[in-house]
C-alpha cells in the first residue's frame, strides 16, 4: 500500500500533487512542463469531452481540425494577440536530423535543414484559423460559421503544475464568425453560459459568470467572459473563457463578406475554450484528505463491487450475486466494475477506490449472502449502510443522484460562505489573509488601481460579475467613486 | 454551382484532389504539407474514431495521452527507430519570440531562448512512451499494459497529398507491453484483425492481411502486420499496420519486470496505428465521377430530404410530411437532414449531396403529396424509385443495409479481379503496366531482388499474405526457388 496522503491543512499544494499522482491521473514526463495523462485521468477527461461535444453540437457547432503549426508571419499578424503569446512559444526551426559525426549512433540537428520561415507550435489557433476563414467566407450566406476544434496547444510556462498549468495541454477552442456585432456578443455569452451549465450540472462546480477587466482580457479580444470557481484553499480558478473578438482578427487577416445590402464588411468574431485545467478544478473542488471525490457524472466507474471471501466456494457464491448486480446496474446505464482480483486484499481495494474517488462501493461477504443484503459505502460522506439486495438498484440509482446534488451543494455553500464584502483596504487585506475566497469590493475602474492592489496583495480582479447589482460606493483602495462591486481573489 | 469534376479516366490524381476539396472534406493550409480538415471531412473521421475506439475498448485497451515532444536523447535511444524517422522530423529549438528591432511590430526568434536539448515533434511515440512505461512496470502483475492514444503526429514529407500523405496527420497509436513473446505476437495479430474487421465491415473496404518484408517493416519492429487495400487506379494502399516490437524498446529504455518466478526480464511490446489516411482509402475505394460515395456507416447524413415546391403553401404541406419522416427515421437511429433552405434550388441541392456522397436522397413534391409517395434516389447506383410513404421507413432501412453490402461487394469484385498470378518477369511488367492491381508472384526472399524489382518497375512487395497457401515455385526475377507467392503492387 502507498502511504497516506498529505492532508490539505498540512500542505495544500503537496496534497494536490500527491493526489494527482497517487490516484493515477497524471504524472510529469521527461519533457519539461509536459504531463502524461494516465488512463484513469484520461477516462475522466473523455467524459468531459463527450458531454461538452454534445453541448457544442446541440448549439449548432461543428468540429474541424486546423494545423498544429503557425508560420511566424501569420502569427504576428494580429499584433496584440502575438504580443500576448510571444514570450511562451515553442518554435520549430529545422526539419531534419542527421548522424552526429562526433557521437557514433547519435543524431544532431541538420544545419542544412533550416526552415525559411519559423513555425510556431500553436498556443491558440486564431491566426491559422482566421487565415483559413478568409477563403471560406464571401457572403452573409456563409455566416454564421460555427466551428470547434479539439486539440493540443503549447505555452512555454516556466512554473508548471499537473493539469493546472502545463507547457502542453489538451483543450477545445471554438472559433466563430458572424454578420453583426450583436450576434457575435450573443455567441460569446451563449458559450460562456454553456460552460457554466457544464461546470455546475455536470462537474458539480458552482461558478460565477463575469467579464474580465481590460488587463486580464485575452490578447486580441474586445471583451472576455469567464466562469470563475473557488477552490478549497480559498483561491479562485478560471475554469473557462469566451471572447468577443470584435473585428480584430477579421481586419488582421482581411476577412470580409458581402452583407445583405451587397456591401463589403469585416466579419465579427468569437473564440472560447476550456482545457484539461478543468481536471484541476474538479480535483480541488471535491476531493478530501482520503483522496479524489468524483461526481457520478464524471466517474469512470460509478460503482465498484468487492467480494469478501475466504474460500473458493464463498467466492463462487458471491460471483453469482455480483454478476446479477452487474447486469442490473448496466441495464440502467450505471457503470460498474467487479473487482475480484485475487492478488489484492479487500482492504487494499477499498483504499484504492477511496483514493480514486469511486462514488459507491458495494461489499459482499458470506453474511450478506445469508441475509440477502450488501454493504454500500458512499465516497463523499464516507458513510456505510446495509441494504437488502431486493431494492439495491433503486438505492444505487437514488444515491448517485443524491451524491451529485450533495457535491454541488457542498461546494456552493463553501463558495457562498467565502464571498466577503469589504468596505476598506484594511479589511480587504485582513480577509484575504485570514479567510481567503472572493472579496467583493468597490473599485475605481482604472488599470493603475488594479495593478497596485495586485502588487500589494497578489489578489487580482477575477471578474465583474454579470449579475452585478448597481450599488454606489467608493473604491476600496483610492476612495474614488464606483458604481458596482467586483470580485477580487488570489488565483491559480 | 461549381464546375464538373475531372473524371477518373481523364486524370485520376486530379479527380482525387478536386473531389476532396469540392466535397468540402479538406484543403491545403498556409503551412507546407499540413491540411485543414473541414467539418464535413471531420464528421466522417469522427465516425471512424468512435467505432475504432469502441473496438479498442472492447478488446481491453484504455486511452491515455503522452507529450507531443520527444527530447532528442530519448528519440535516439532506439537506434533503428531513430534512424527511420530522423530525416523527417520537425525540431523545436527555441521557446520564445521577441520584438524584432529591425521590423517594427514584428517578431523574431529570441536567440537567448535556445533550448539546452532540442525537442522532436513526435513522428510516432514509442520513445516517449517506453521511457514512461519504465516507471509503470515492475512486475508481471502490471502486465499486460494495453494503452491507446489519439493524437497528432508530424512527419516532414516532401511530397504531400490531402489525407494520403501530410506533414501533420491525426491517428491513433496503440502501445502495449506483455510478459511473453507469444502474448505480444498474439496482440499484434489481434489488432491487425481489428483493423481488418473495421475496414471491411465499417468502411466497406476489402483488405488483405499480411506481413511486411524486412525492408518495408516499421523502423524498430521485428515484424509488421498490415492490411492492404486496392484503389480504383490499381494502386495499393496500406490502410493500417500492427507491429511486434520484440524487446527492442524495452532494451533501449531498460523496461524490465519481475516474472512469476521472480526473475527480471525485458518486456515484450507491440504498437499499432491507423490514421486520417483512411479517409483517402475511403474516397478512392468507393467514389465515382460524380463525387464522393459513402457507406451508410460513415455518412454524416445517411438520408437527405429535399422539398420541391413553388408556393409557400406547397412548402408548408411538404414540411409537415417531412417532419414526420424525420421523426420516424431518427427513432430508428437513421441520421437525416431536411434541407428546406430557400437560398438554393433543388437542382443545386441534388448536385451538392451527390458530390458529398449522401447515400439516400428523398425528394417530395406536390404530386407526391397527392399520391402519398416520395421519390428516393440511391447515391451508389444513381437509380431512383417512387415509394409509398406508408412503407418508407422500412425501405430506407433496407436500402441502407443493401448499399453497405453493395459497396463492399463491388470493391471486393474489383479487388479480386485485380489480383493476377504471374509466372515470369515479362508478364509481371506487362500486367503491372496494363492492368495494375496486385501481382501474385514468387520471390526468392532476398532484399536485393525486392530492391531490384522496385527499381525496374516501381512495384514493391505489399505483403506476404497471412492466408498464403504453400506452393513451390521460382522467383519471378531471379528464378531461384520460392515456397510461396507474395503480393506486389505500385502503392500510395
Ligand atoms: Zn474557510
Ligand atoms: Zn481494371
PDB file of C-alpha atoms in Angstrom, chain A residues 27 29-31 34-40 42-43 46 53 57 62-77 79 82-83 85-98 100 103-110 115 118-122 128 131-132 135-136 140-141 147 150 152 154 156 158 168 170 343-344, chain B residues 27 29-31 34-40 42-43 46 53 57 62-77 79 82-83 85-98 100 103-110 115 118-122 128 131-132 135-136 140-141 147 150 152 154 156 158 168 170 343-344:
ATOM      1  CA  UNK A  27       2.416  12.428 -13.870  1.00  0.00           C
ATOM      2  CA  UNK A  29       7.117  13.479 -18.144  1.00  0.00           C
ATOM      3  CA  UNK A  30      10.693  13.652 -19.364  1.00  0.00           C
ATOM      4  CA  UNK A  31       9.751  16.819 -21.252  1.00  0.00           C
ATOM      5  CA  UNK A  34       4.625  18.418 -20.181  1.00  0.00           C
ATOM      6  CA  UNK A  35       2.476  15.829 -18.442  1.00  0.00           C
ATOM      7  CA  UNK A  36       1.442  12.274 -19.151  1.00  0.00           C
ATOM      8  CA  UNK A  37      -2.302  11.854 -18.652  1.00  0.00           C
ATOM      9  CA  UNK A  38      -2.724   8.317 -17.320  1.00  0.00           C
ATOM     10  CA  UNK A  39      -5.666   6.092 -18.252  1.00  0.00           C
ATOM     11  CA  UNK A  40      -7.714   6.885 -15.144  1.00  0.00           C
ATOM     12  CA  UNK A  42      -7.895  10.376 -19.325  1.00  0.00           C
ATOM     13  CA  UNK A  43     -11.126   8.430 -18.794  1.00  0.00           C
ATOM     14  CA  UNK A  46     -13.109  11.724 -22.061  1.00  0.00           C
ATOM     15  CA  UNK A  53     -19.036  17.976 -27.516  1.00  0.00           C
ATOM     16  CA  UNK A  57     -23.313  20.266 -31.339  1.00  0.00           C
ATOM     17  CA  UNK A  62     -19.314  21.502 -35.978  1.00  0.00           C
ATOM     18  CA  UNK A  63     -15.846  20.131 -35.353  1.00  0.00           C
ATOM     19  CA  UNK A  64     -12.904  20.623 -37.687  1.00  0.00           C
ATOM     20  CA  UNK A  65      -9.128  20.412 -37.468  1.00  0.00           C
ATOM     21  CA  UNK A  66      -6.501  23.060 -38.238  1.00  0.00           C
ATOM     22  CA  UNK A  67      -2.690  22.731 -38.369  1.00  0.00           C
ATOM     23  CA  UNK A  68      -0.512  22.428 -35.266  1.00  0.00           C
ATOM     24  CA  UNK A  69       1.941  24.948 -36.680  1.00  0.00           C
ATOM     25  CA  UNK A  70       1.517  28.646 -37.385  1.00  0.00           C
ATOM     26  CA  UNK A  71       4.016  30.336 -39.753  1.00  0.00           C
ATOM     27  CA  UNK A  72       5.603  33.272 -37.932  1.00  0.00           C
ATOM     28  CA  UNK A  73       4.297  35.791 -40.481  1.00  0.00           C
ATOM     29  CA  UNK A  74       0.705  34.743 -39.730  1.00  0.00           C
ATOM     30  CA  UNK A  75       1.336  34.519 -36.015  1.00  0.00           C
ATOM     31  CA  UNK A  76       2.392  38.156 -35.838  1.00  0.00           C
ATOM     32  CA  UNK A  77      -0.465  39.497 -37.986  1.00  0.00           C
ATOM     33  CA  UNK A  79      -0.329  42.342 -33.031  1.00  0.00           C
ATOM     34  CA  UNK A  82       1.048  37.921 -30.980  1.00  0.00           C
ATOM     35  CA  UNK A  83       2.480  40.105 -28.252  1.00  0.00           C
ATOM     36  CA  UNK A  85       1.805  34.869 -26.570  1.00  0.00           C
ATOM     37  CA  UNK A  86       5.274  35.701 -27.961  1.00  0.00           C
ATOM     38  CA  UNK A  87       7.100  35.032 -24.708  1.00  0.00           C
ATOM     39  CA  UNK A  88       5.812  31.468 -24.322  1.00  0.00           C
ATOM     40  CA  UNK A  89       6.099  29.978 -27.815  1.00  0.00           C
ATOM     41  CA  UNK A  90       7.753  26.729 -28.808  1.00  0.00           C
ATOM     42  CA  UNK A  91       9.397  27.343 -32.184  1.00  0.00           C
ATOM     43  CA  UNK A  92      10.223  24.822 -34.904  1.00  0.00           C
ATOM     44  CA  UNK A  93      13.285  25.946 -36.841  1.00  0.00           C
ATOM     45  CA  UNK A  94      14.525  22.740 -38.532  1.00  0.00           C
ATOM     46  CA  UNK A  95      13.002  19.742 -40.287  1.00  0.00           C
ATOM     47  CA  UNK A  96      15.680  17.049 -40.240  1.00  0.00           C
ATOM     48  CA  UNK A  97      18.186  15.275 -38.026  1.00  0.00           C
ATOM     49  CA  UNK A  98      21.428  13.752 -39.228  1.00  0.00           C
ATOM     50  CA  UNK A 100      26.293  13.189 -35.389  1.00  0.00           C
ATOM     51  CA  UNK A 103      28.951  10.737 -31.332  1.00  0.00           C
ATOM     52  CA  UNK A 104      28.599   7.358 -33.060  1.00  0.00           C
ATOM     53  CA  UNK A 105      24.969   6.169 -33.256  1.00  0.00           C
ATOM     54  CA  UNK A 106      23.665   9.559 -32.133  1.00  0.00           C
ATOM     55  CA  UNK A 107      21.867  12.337 -34.003  1.00  0.00           C
ATOM     56  CA  UNK A 108      22.128  16.098 -34.296  1.00  0.00           C
ATOM     57  CA  UNK A 109      20.049  18.770 -35.969  1.00  0.00           C
ATOM     58  CA  UNK A 110      20.955  19.011 -39.653  1.00  0.00           C
ATOM     59  CA  UNK A 115      13.213  26.331 -42.360  1.00  0.00           C
ATOM     60  CA  UNK A 118       9.983  29.510 -38.477  1.00  0.00           C
ATOM     61  CA  UNK A 119       6.838  27.699 -37.353  1.00  0.00           C
ATOM     62  CA  UNK A 120       5.194  28.449 -34.018  1.00  0.00           C
ATOM     63  CA  UNK A 121       3.598  25.493 -32.240  1.00  0.00           C
ATOM     64  CA  UNK A 122       0.065  26.858 -31.714  1.00  0.00           C
ATOM     65  CA  UNK A 128      -4.143  29.998 -38.547  1.00  0.00           C
ATOM     66  CA  UNK A 131      -6.183  32.997 -42.254  1.00  0.00           C
ATOM     67  CA  UNK A 132      -8.242  29.967 -43.395  1.00  0.00           C
ATOM     68  CA  UNK A 135     -11.185  31.556 -48.102  1.00  0.00           C
ATOM     69  CA  UNK A 136     -14.443  30.273 -46.591  1.00  0.00           C
ATOM     70  CA  UNK A 140     -23.641  36.641 -45.436  1.00  0.00           C
ATOM     71  CA  UNK A 141     -24.852  33.235 -46.655  1.00  0.00           C
ATOM     72  CA  UNK A 147     -16.629  25.716 -35.597  1.00  0.00           C
ATOM     73  CA  UNK A 150     -10.326  19.537 -30.082  1.00  0.00           C
ATOM     74  CA  UNK A 152      -3.302  20.123 -28.090  1.00  0.00           C
ATOM     75  CA  UNK A 154       1.708  24.569 -26.217  1.00  0.00           C
ATOM     76  CA  UNK A 156       6.028  27.572 -22.614  1.00  0.00           C
ATOM     77  CA  UNK A 158       8.104  28.465 -16.537  1.00  0.00           C
ATOM     78  CA  UNK A 168       1.328  21.273 -23.434  1.00  0.00           C
ATOM     79  CA  UNK A 170      -5.452  19.497 -24.287  1.00  0.00           C
ATOM     80  CA  UNK A 343      -3.780 -10.570  -5.976  1.00  0.00           C
ATOM     81  CA  UNK A 344      -5.151  -7.861  -3.645  1.00  0.00           C
TER      82      UNK A 344
ATOM     83  CA  UNK B  27      -7.907  21.691 -48.078  1.00  0.00           C
ATOM     84  CA  UNK B  29      -3.218  25.215 -45.396  1.00  0.00           C
ATOM     85  CA  UNK B  30      -0.681  28.013 -45.206  1.00  0.00           C
ATOM     86  CA  UNK B  31       1.707  25.542 -43.577  1.00  0.00           C
ATOM     87  CA  UNK B  34      -0.323  20.466 -43.440  1.00  0.00           C
ATOM     88  CA  UNK B  35      -4.033  20.205 -44.190  1.00  0.00           C
ATOM     89  CA  UNK B  36      -7.175  21.719 -42.763  1.00  0.00           C
ATOM     90  CA  UNK B  37      -9.802  19.044 -42.189  1.00  0.00           C
ATOM     91  CA  UNK B  38     -13.119  20.749 -42.873  1.00  0.00           C
ATOM     92  CA  UNK B  39     -16.300  19.997 -40.905  1.00  0.00           C
ATOM     93  CA  UNK B  40     -17.705  17.520 -43.437  1.00  0.00           C
ATOM     94  CA  UNK B  42     -14.001  15.744 -39.855  1.00  0.00           C
ATOM     95  CA  UNK B  43     -17.515  14.406 -39.243  1.00  0.00           C
ATOM     96  CA  UNK B  46     -15.250  11.240 -36.018  1.00  0.00           C
ATOM     97  CA  UNK B  53     -12.406   3.483 -30.040  1.00  0.00           C
ATOM     98  CA  UNK B  57     -12.104  -0.740 -25.529  1.00  0.00           C
ATOM     99  CA  UNK B  62      -7.595   2.173 -22.341  1.00  0.00           C
ATOM    100  CA  UNK B  63      -6.807   5.627 -23.680  1.00  0.00           C
ATOM    101  CA  UNK B  64      -4.092   7.891 -22.316  1.00  0.00           C
ATOM    102  CA  UNK B  65      -2.123  10.905 -23.507  1.00  0.00           C
ATOM    103  CA  UNK B  66       1.646  11.368 -23.816  1.00  0.00           C
ATOM    104  CA  UNK B  67       3.639  14.517 -24.673  1.00  0.00           C
ATOM    105  CA  UNK B  68       3.827  15.975 -28.170  1.00  0.00           C
ATOM    106  CA  UNK B  69       7.583  16.470 -27.806  1.00  0.00           C
ATOM    107  CA  UNK B  70      10.360  13.920 -27.520  1.00  0.00           C
ATOM    108  CA  UNK B  71      13.730  15.084 -26.152  1.00  0.00           C
ATOM    109  CA  UNK B  72      16.425  14.246 -28.673  1.00  0.00           C
ATOM    110  CA  UNK B  73      18.298  11.995 -26.233  1.00  0.00           C
ATOM    111  CA  UNK B  74      15.208   9.800 -25.849  1.00  0.00           C
ATOM    112  CA  UNK B  75      14.406   9.939 -29.516  1.00  0.00           C
ATOM    113  CA  UNK B  76      17.769   8.460 -30.452  1.00  0.00           C
ATOM    114  CA  UNK B  77      17.729   5.698 -27.814  1.00  0.00           C
ATOM    115  CA  UNK B  79      18.662   3.377 -32.935  1.00  0.00           C
ATOM    116  CA  UNK B  82      15.520   6.943 -34.691  1.00  0.00           C
ATOM    117  CA  UNK B  83      17.298   6.324 -37.964  1.00  0.00           C
ATOM    118  CA  UNK B  85      12.427   8.858 -38.711  1.00  0.00           C
ATOM    119  CA  UNK B  86      15.454  11.185 -38.406  1.00  0.00           C
ATOM    120  CA  UNK B  87      15.117  12.593 -41.918  1.00  0.00           C
ATOM    121  CA  UNK B  88      11.524  13.768 -41.475  1.00  0.00           C
ATOM    122  CA  UNK B  89      11.483  15.369 -38.038  1.00  0.00           C
ATOM    123  CA  UNK B  90      10.207  18.810 -37.113  1.00  0.00           C
ATOM    124  CA  UNK B  91      12.532  20.125 -34.409  1.00  0.00           C
ATOM    125  CA  UNK B  92      11.804  22.690 -31.708  1.00  0.00           C
ATOM    126  CA  UNK B  93      14.962  24.603 -30.826  1.00  0.00           C
ATOM    127  CA  UNK B  94      13.669  27.782 -29.116  1.00  0.00           C
ATOM    128  CA  UNK B  95      10.957  28.698 -26.640  1.00  0.00           C
ATOM    129  CA  UNK B  96      10.407  32.423 -27.042  1.00  0.00           C
ATOM    130  CA  UNK B  97       9.909  35.179 -29.600  1.00  0.00           C
ATOM    131  CA  UNK B  98      10.944  38.785 -29.104  1.00  0.00           C
ATOM    132  CA  UNK B 100      12.305  42.397 -33.985  1.00  0.00           C
ATOM    133  CA  UNK B 103      10.882  45.433 -38.243  1.00  0.00           C
ATOM    134  CA  UNK B 104       8.536  47.477 -36.054  1.00  0.00           C
ATOM    135  CA  UNK B 105       5.559  45.462 -34.757  1.00  0.00           C
ATOM    136  CA  UNK B 106       7.109  42.195 -35.929  1.00  0.00           C
ATOM    137  CA  UNK B 107       8.704  39.332 -34.064  1.00  0.00           C
ATOM    138  CA  UNK B 108      11.824  37.226 -34.309  1.00  0.00           C
ATOM    139  CA  UNK B 109      13.138  34.165 -32.517  1.00  0.00           C
ATOM    140  CA  UNK B 110      14.832  35.200 -29.269  1.00  0.00           C
ATOM    141  CA  UNK B 115      16.690  25.008 -25.580  1.00  0.00           C
ATOM    142  CA  UNK B 118      16.222  20.044 -28.833  1.00  0.00           C
ATOM    143  CA  UNK B 119      12.710  18.605 -28.838  1.00  0.00           C
ATOM    144  CA  UNK B 120      11.438  16.429 -31.670  1.00  0.00           C
ATOM    145  CA  UNK B 121       7.768  16.815 -32.568  1.00  0.00           C
ATOM    146  CA  UNK B 122       6.631  13.188 -32.288  1.00  0.00           C
ATOM    147  CA  UNK B 128       8.433   8.879 -25.059  1.00  0.00           C
ATOM    148  CA  UNK B 131      10.554   5.920 -21.355  1.00  0.00           C
ATOM    149  CA  UNK B 132       7.335   6.384 -19.325  1.00  0.00           C
ATOM    150  CA  UNK B 135       8.102   3.737 -14.260  1.00  0.00           C
ATOM    151  CA  UNK B 136       4.819   1.851 -14.663  1.00  0.00           C
ATOM    152  CA  UNK B 140       4.114  -9.357 -14.125  1.00  0.00           C
ATOM    153  CA  UNK B 141       1.104  -8.002 -12.199  1.00  0.00           C
ATOM    154  CA  UNK B 147      -2.889   1.565 -23.964  1.00  0.00           C
ATOM    155  CA  UNK B 150      -5.467   9.549 -30.126  1.00  0.00           C
ATOM    156  CA  UNK B 152      -1.489  14.333 -33.974  1.00  0.00           C
ATOM    157  CA  UNK B 154       4.347  15.157 -37.688  1.00  0.00           C
ATOM    158  CA  UNK B 156       8.187  16.147 -42.672  1.00  0.00           C
ATOM    159  CA  UNK B 158       8.476  16.408 -49.158  1.00  0.00           C
ATOM    160  CA  UNK B 168       0.846  16.579 -39.819  1.00  0.00           C
ATOM    161  CA  UNK B 170      -4.227  12.574 -36.955  1.00  0.00           C
ATOM    162  CA  UNK B 343     -31.417  30.208 -50.955  1.00  0.00           C
ATOM    163  CA  UNK B 344     -30.732  27.162 -53.168  1.00  0.00           C
TER     164      UNK B 344
END
